[in-house]
Every structure is written in C-alpha cells, then in structure tokens.
Coordinates of C-alpha atoms in Angstrom, one line a residue:
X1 CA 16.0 -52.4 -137.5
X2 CA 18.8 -55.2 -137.3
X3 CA 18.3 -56.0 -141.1
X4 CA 18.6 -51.7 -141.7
X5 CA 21.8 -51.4 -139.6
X6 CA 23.9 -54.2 -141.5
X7 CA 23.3 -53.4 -144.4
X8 CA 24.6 -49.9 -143.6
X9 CA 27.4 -51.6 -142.4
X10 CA 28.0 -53.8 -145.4
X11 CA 27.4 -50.5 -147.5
X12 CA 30.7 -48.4 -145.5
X13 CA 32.6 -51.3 -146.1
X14 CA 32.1 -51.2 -149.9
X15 CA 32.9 -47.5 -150.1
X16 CA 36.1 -47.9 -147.9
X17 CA 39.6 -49.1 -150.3
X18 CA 40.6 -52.7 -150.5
X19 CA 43.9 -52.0 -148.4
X20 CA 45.1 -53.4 -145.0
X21 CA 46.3 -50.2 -142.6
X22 CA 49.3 -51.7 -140.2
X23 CA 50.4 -49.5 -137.2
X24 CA 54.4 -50.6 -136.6
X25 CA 54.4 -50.8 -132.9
X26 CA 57.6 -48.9 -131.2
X27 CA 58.7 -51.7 -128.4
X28 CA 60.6 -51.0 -125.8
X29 CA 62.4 -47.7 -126.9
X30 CA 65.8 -46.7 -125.5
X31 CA 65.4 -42.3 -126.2
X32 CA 62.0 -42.7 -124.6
X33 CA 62.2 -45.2 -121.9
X34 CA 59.7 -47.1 -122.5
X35 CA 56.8 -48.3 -125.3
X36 CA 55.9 -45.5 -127.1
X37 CA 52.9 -46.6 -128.2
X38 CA 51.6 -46.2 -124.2
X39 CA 53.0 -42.8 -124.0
X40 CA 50.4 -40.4 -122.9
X41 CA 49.6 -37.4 -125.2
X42 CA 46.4 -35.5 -124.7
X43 CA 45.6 -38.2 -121.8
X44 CA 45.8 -40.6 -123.6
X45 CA 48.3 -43.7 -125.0
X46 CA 49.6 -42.3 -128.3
X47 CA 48.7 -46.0 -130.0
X48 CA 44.8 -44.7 -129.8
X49 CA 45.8 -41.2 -131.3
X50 CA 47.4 -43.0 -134.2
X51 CA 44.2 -45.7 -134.6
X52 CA 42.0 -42.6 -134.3
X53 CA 43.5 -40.9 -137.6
X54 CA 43.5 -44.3 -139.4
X55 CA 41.2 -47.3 -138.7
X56 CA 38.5 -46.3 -141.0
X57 CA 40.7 -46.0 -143.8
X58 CA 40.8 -49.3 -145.0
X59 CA 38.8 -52.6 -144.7
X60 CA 40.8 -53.8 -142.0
X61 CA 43.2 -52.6 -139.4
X62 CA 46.1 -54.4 -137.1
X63 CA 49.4 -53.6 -135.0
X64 CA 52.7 -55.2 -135.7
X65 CA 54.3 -56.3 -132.5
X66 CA 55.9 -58.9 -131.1
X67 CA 54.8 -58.8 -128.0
X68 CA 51.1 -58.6 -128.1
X69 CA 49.3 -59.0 -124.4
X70 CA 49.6 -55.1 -124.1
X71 CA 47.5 -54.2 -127.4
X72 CA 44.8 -56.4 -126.3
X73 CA 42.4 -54.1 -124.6
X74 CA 42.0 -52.2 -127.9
X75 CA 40.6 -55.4 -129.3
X76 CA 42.7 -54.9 -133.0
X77 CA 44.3 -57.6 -134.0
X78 CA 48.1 -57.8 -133.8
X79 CA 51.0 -59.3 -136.1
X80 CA 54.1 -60.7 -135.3
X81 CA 57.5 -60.6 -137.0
X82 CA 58.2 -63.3 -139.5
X83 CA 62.1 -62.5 -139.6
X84 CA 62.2 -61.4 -135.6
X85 CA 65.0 -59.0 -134.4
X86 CA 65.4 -57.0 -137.7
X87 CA 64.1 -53.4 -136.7
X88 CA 61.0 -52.0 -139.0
X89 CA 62.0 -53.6 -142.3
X90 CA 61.2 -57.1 -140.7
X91 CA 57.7 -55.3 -139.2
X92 CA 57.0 -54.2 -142.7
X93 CA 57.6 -57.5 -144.3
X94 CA 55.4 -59.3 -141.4
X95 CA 52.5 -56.6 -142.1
X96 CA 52.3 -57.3 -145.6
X97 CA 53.0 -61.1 -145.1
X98 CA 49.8 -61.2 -142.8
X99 CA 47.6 -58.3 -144.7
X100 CA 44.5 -59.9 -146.6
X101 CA 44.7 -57.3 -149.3
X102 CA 46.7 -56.7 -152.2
X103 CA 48.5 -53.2 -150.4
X104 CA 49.0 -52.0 -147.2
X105 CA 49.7 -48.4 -145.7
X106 CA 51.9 -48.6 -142.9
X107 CA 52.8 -46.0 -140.3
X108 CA 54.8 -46.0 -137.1
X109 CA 53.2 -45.7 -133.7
X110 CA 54.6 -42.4 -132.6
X111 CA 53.0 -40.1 -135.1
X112 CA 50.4 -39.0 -133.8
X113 CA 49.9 -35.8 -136.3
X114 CA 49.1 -38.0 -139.4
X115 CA 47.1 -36.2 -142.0
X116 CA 44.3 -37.9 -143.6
X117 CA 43.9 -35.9 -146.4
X118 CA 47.4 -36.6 -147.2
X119 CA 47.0 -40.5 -146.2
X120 CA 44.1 -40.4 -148.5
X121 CA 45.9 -39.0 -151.5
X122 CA 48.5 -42.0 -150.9
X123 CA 45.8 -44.5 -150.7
X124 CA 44.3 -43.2 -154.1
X125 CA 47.7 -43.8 -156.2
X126 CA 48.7 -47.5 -154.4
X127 CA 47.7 -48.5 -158.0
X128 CA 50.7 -47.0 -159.5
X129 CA 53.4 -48.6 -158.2
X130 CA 55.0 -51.0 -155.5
X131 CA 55.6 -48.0 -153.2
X132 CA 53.7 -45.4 -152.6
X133 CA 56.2 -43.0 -150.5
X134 CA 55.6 -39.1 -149.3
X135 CA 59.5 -37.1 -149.6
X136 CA 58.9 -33.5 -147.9
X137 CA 62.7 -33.1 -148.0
X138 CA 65.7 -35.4 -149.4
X139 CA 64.7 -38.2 -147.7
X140 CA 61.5 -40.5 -147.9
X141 CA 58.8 -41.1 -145.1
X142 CA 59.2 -45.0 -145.4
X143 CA 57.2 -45.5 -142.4
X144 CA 54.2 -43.2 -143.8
X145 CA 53.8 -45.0 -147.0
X146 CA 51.6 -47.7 -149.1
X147 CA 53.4 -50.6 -149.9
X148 CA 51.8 -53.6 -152.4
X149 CA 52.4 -56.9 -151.8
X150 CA 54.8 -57.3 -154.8
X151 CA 58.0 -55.8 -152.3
X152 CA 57.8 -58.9 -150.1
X153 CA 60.4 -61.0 -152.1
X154 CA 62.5 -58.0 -152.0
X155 CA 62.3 -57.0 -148.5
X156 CA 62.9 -60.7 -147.3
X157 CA 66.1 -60.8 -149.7
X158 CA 67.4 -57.5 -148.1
X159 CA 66.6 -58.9 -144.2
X160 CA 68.3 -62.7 -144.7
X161 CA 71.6 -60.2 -146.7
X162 CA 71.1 -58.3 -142.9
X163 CA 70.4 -54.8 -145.3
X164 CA 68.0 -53.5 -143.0
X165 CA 67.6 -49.9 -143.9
X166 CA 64.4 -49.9 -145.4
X167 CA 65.3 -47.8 -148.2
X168 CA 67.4 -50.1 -150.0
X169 CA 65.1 -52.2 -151.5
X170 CA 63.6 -49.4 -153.1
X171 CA 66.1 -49.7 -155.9
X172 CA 64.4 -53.4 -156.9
X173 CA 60.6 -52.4 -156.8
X174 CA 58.8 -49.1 -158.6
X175 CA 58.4 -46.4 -156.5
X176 CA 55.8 -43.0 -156.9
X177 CA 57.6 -40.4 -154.7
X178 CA 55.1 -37.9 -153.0
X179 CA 56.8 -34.7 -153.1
X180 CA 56.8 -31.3 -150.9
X181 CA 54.9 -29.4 -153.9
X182 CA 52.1 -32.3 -154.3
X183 CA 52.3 -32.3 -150.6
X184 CA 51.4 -28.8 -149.9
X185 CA 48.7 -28.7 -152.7
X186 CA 46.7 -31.2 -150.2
X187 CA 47.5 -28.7 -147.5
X188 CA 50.0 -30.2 -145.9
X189 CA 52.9 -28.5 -143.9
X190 CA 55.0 -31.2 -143.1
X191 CA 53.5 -32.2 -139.6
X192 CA 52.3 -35.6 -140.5
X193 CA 55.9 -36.8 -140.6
X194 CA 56.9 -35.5 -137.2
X195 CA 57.1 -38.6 -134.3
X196 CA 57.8 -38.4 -130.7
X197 CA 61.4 -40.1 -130.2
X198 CA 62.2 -38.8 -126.8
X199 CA 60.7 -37.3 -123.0
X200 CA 61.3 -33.8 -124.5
X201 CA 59.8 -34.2 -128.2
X202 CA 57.3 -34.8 -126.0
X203 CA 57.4 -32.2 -123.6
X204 CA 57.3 -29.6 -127.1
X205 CA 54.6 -31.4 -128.5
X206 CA 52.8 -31.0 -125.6
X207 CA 53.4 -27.3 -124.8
X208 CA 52.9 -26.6 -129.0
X209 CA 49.8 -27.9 -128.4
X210 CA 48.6 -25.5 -125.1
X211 CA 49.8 -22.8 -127.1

C-alpha cells in the first residue's frame, strides 16, 4: 500500500512541467488597508484562493514576501527579496533567483479569478521565449506571466538603474505576447486579469459573485 501510493506520487510529479509557480505577496497595501493576501473572499484569505487555482501546476510552489511569519500556517515555502524595497520587479527577480527550475510563472496575490486553462496555455509556450506575457488590451499582464531564468541579469540591471516598471526590461529579453484573440480561443473573457486593489473592488466582487 505505502510502496502503491508513492509511486503514484512520483508518477503526478513526472506528468506535472518542470516550472517553479511564485505567488507575489501584496504586503501591507495602502488602497486596501491591510495585506491583501489575508483579505477574506468566499470566507476565506484570498492567498488560499490564489494557491487553490495554481499549486498543482508546477513541480513546486512558494510565496514571495518579505515578511514571512504570516504565510506559515499554509506550510509553502516563502522567498525573500534579494534587492528589498523595489516594488514587484525586485519580487520577480527574488522568485526566479530562488526558483529550482529553469522558468517560473508568477502571479500577484489578489487575483483570485485566474484561469487555468489560460495559465496552462502560458505554461505550454515558456519554451519560446524569455517572457511569456498574456496582453487582453494595450497593456501586458506582467504579473500573470512565465518568465525564464534568462531575464535575471536584466531585471537586476533595471532595479540597481532604480527602472522599476517591470515593463522595461522587456525591450532587452524576447518576449511571446498572449493576445485577446488567442485569449478568447481558450475561453477566456478577460477575468483572470482582474485583482482586488481596494474595500470596494471587493465589495463588487463579492456582490458579482451572489448574483
């Protein structure tokens, strides 16, 4: 029996990517008030909701925080900043700089409507290029993208020149842009980009949700 259930173990592991999934942790948040990633919505913390849609994605899963103690109940490990103090492009760089696979799909704590299929789809072309990026409208979903290992030079370069939008290092790695049309072929509407900012993004998620 012990022998039968590790090897079905071993054999889910085999079938799941060799990619490292990193939640970005939201910290103390001055819209909402407080973490985000402890926000209730359904009943419960929104950092679980998030996990829920993506843990089994990859062959292994941690948060990126710098302040860890909170996070330890989940029993995921957590990441710290390498280059503290410089907003999600320094979270990014620490994910990748800790990650024990060659990419990494990174998402923010606060979207908790993350589509898998989509996230799947994203996983399937990390081969491709440095970044792996969805763009429903003008702008790219940095924060719902796989990045390879290969953008940590360039992301430290742009945090010790202060260039923190995350954006601009996409002009010195290669980047495959996920667009609305390939987006809405996998079903997708847009949603998995949406994240709770504020008491009353909350508020309308909530009551969309009752609806």
């Amino acid at each position: 029996m012990v022998i039968g259930r590790w090897f079905f173990v071993i054999i889910l592991k085999r079938m799941k990517p060799n990619l490292s999934i990193a939640i970005q942790a939201g910290g103390q948040s001055s819209r909402m008030g407080t973490d985000k990633s402890f926000v209730p919505f359904h009943g419960r913390p929104m950092i679980e909701v998030v996990l829920a849609h993506v843990a089994d994605l990859g062959q292994e899963t941690f948060i990126v925080t710098n302040h860890p103690a909170p996070y330890a109940y989940l029993d995921v490990p957590t990441v710290s900043d390498i280059y503290p103090g410089n907003g999600p492009l320094g979270g990014m760089h620490a994910a990748l700089f800790h990650a024990h696979f060659p990419h990494t799909l990174m998402v923010a704590c606060d979207m908790p409507w993350l589509e898998r299929p989509l996230l799947q789809h994203l996983i399937s072309l990390r081969h491709r290029a440095d970044v792996i990026v969805p763009r429903w409208g003008k702008f790219p979903e940095p924060l719902h993208a796989v990045y390879s290992k290969t953008c940590l030079s360039a992301m430290a370069e742009n945090i010790q020149a202060q260039k923190l939008k995350i954006v601009r290092f996409y002009n010195q790695v290669r980047v495959r842009y996920v667009d609305r049309e390939e987006i809405e072929r996998l079903g997708g509407n847009g949603r998995s980009f949406a994240n709770i900012n504020t008491p009353q993004d909350l508020s309308q998620a909530q009551k969309k949700a009752e609806d």
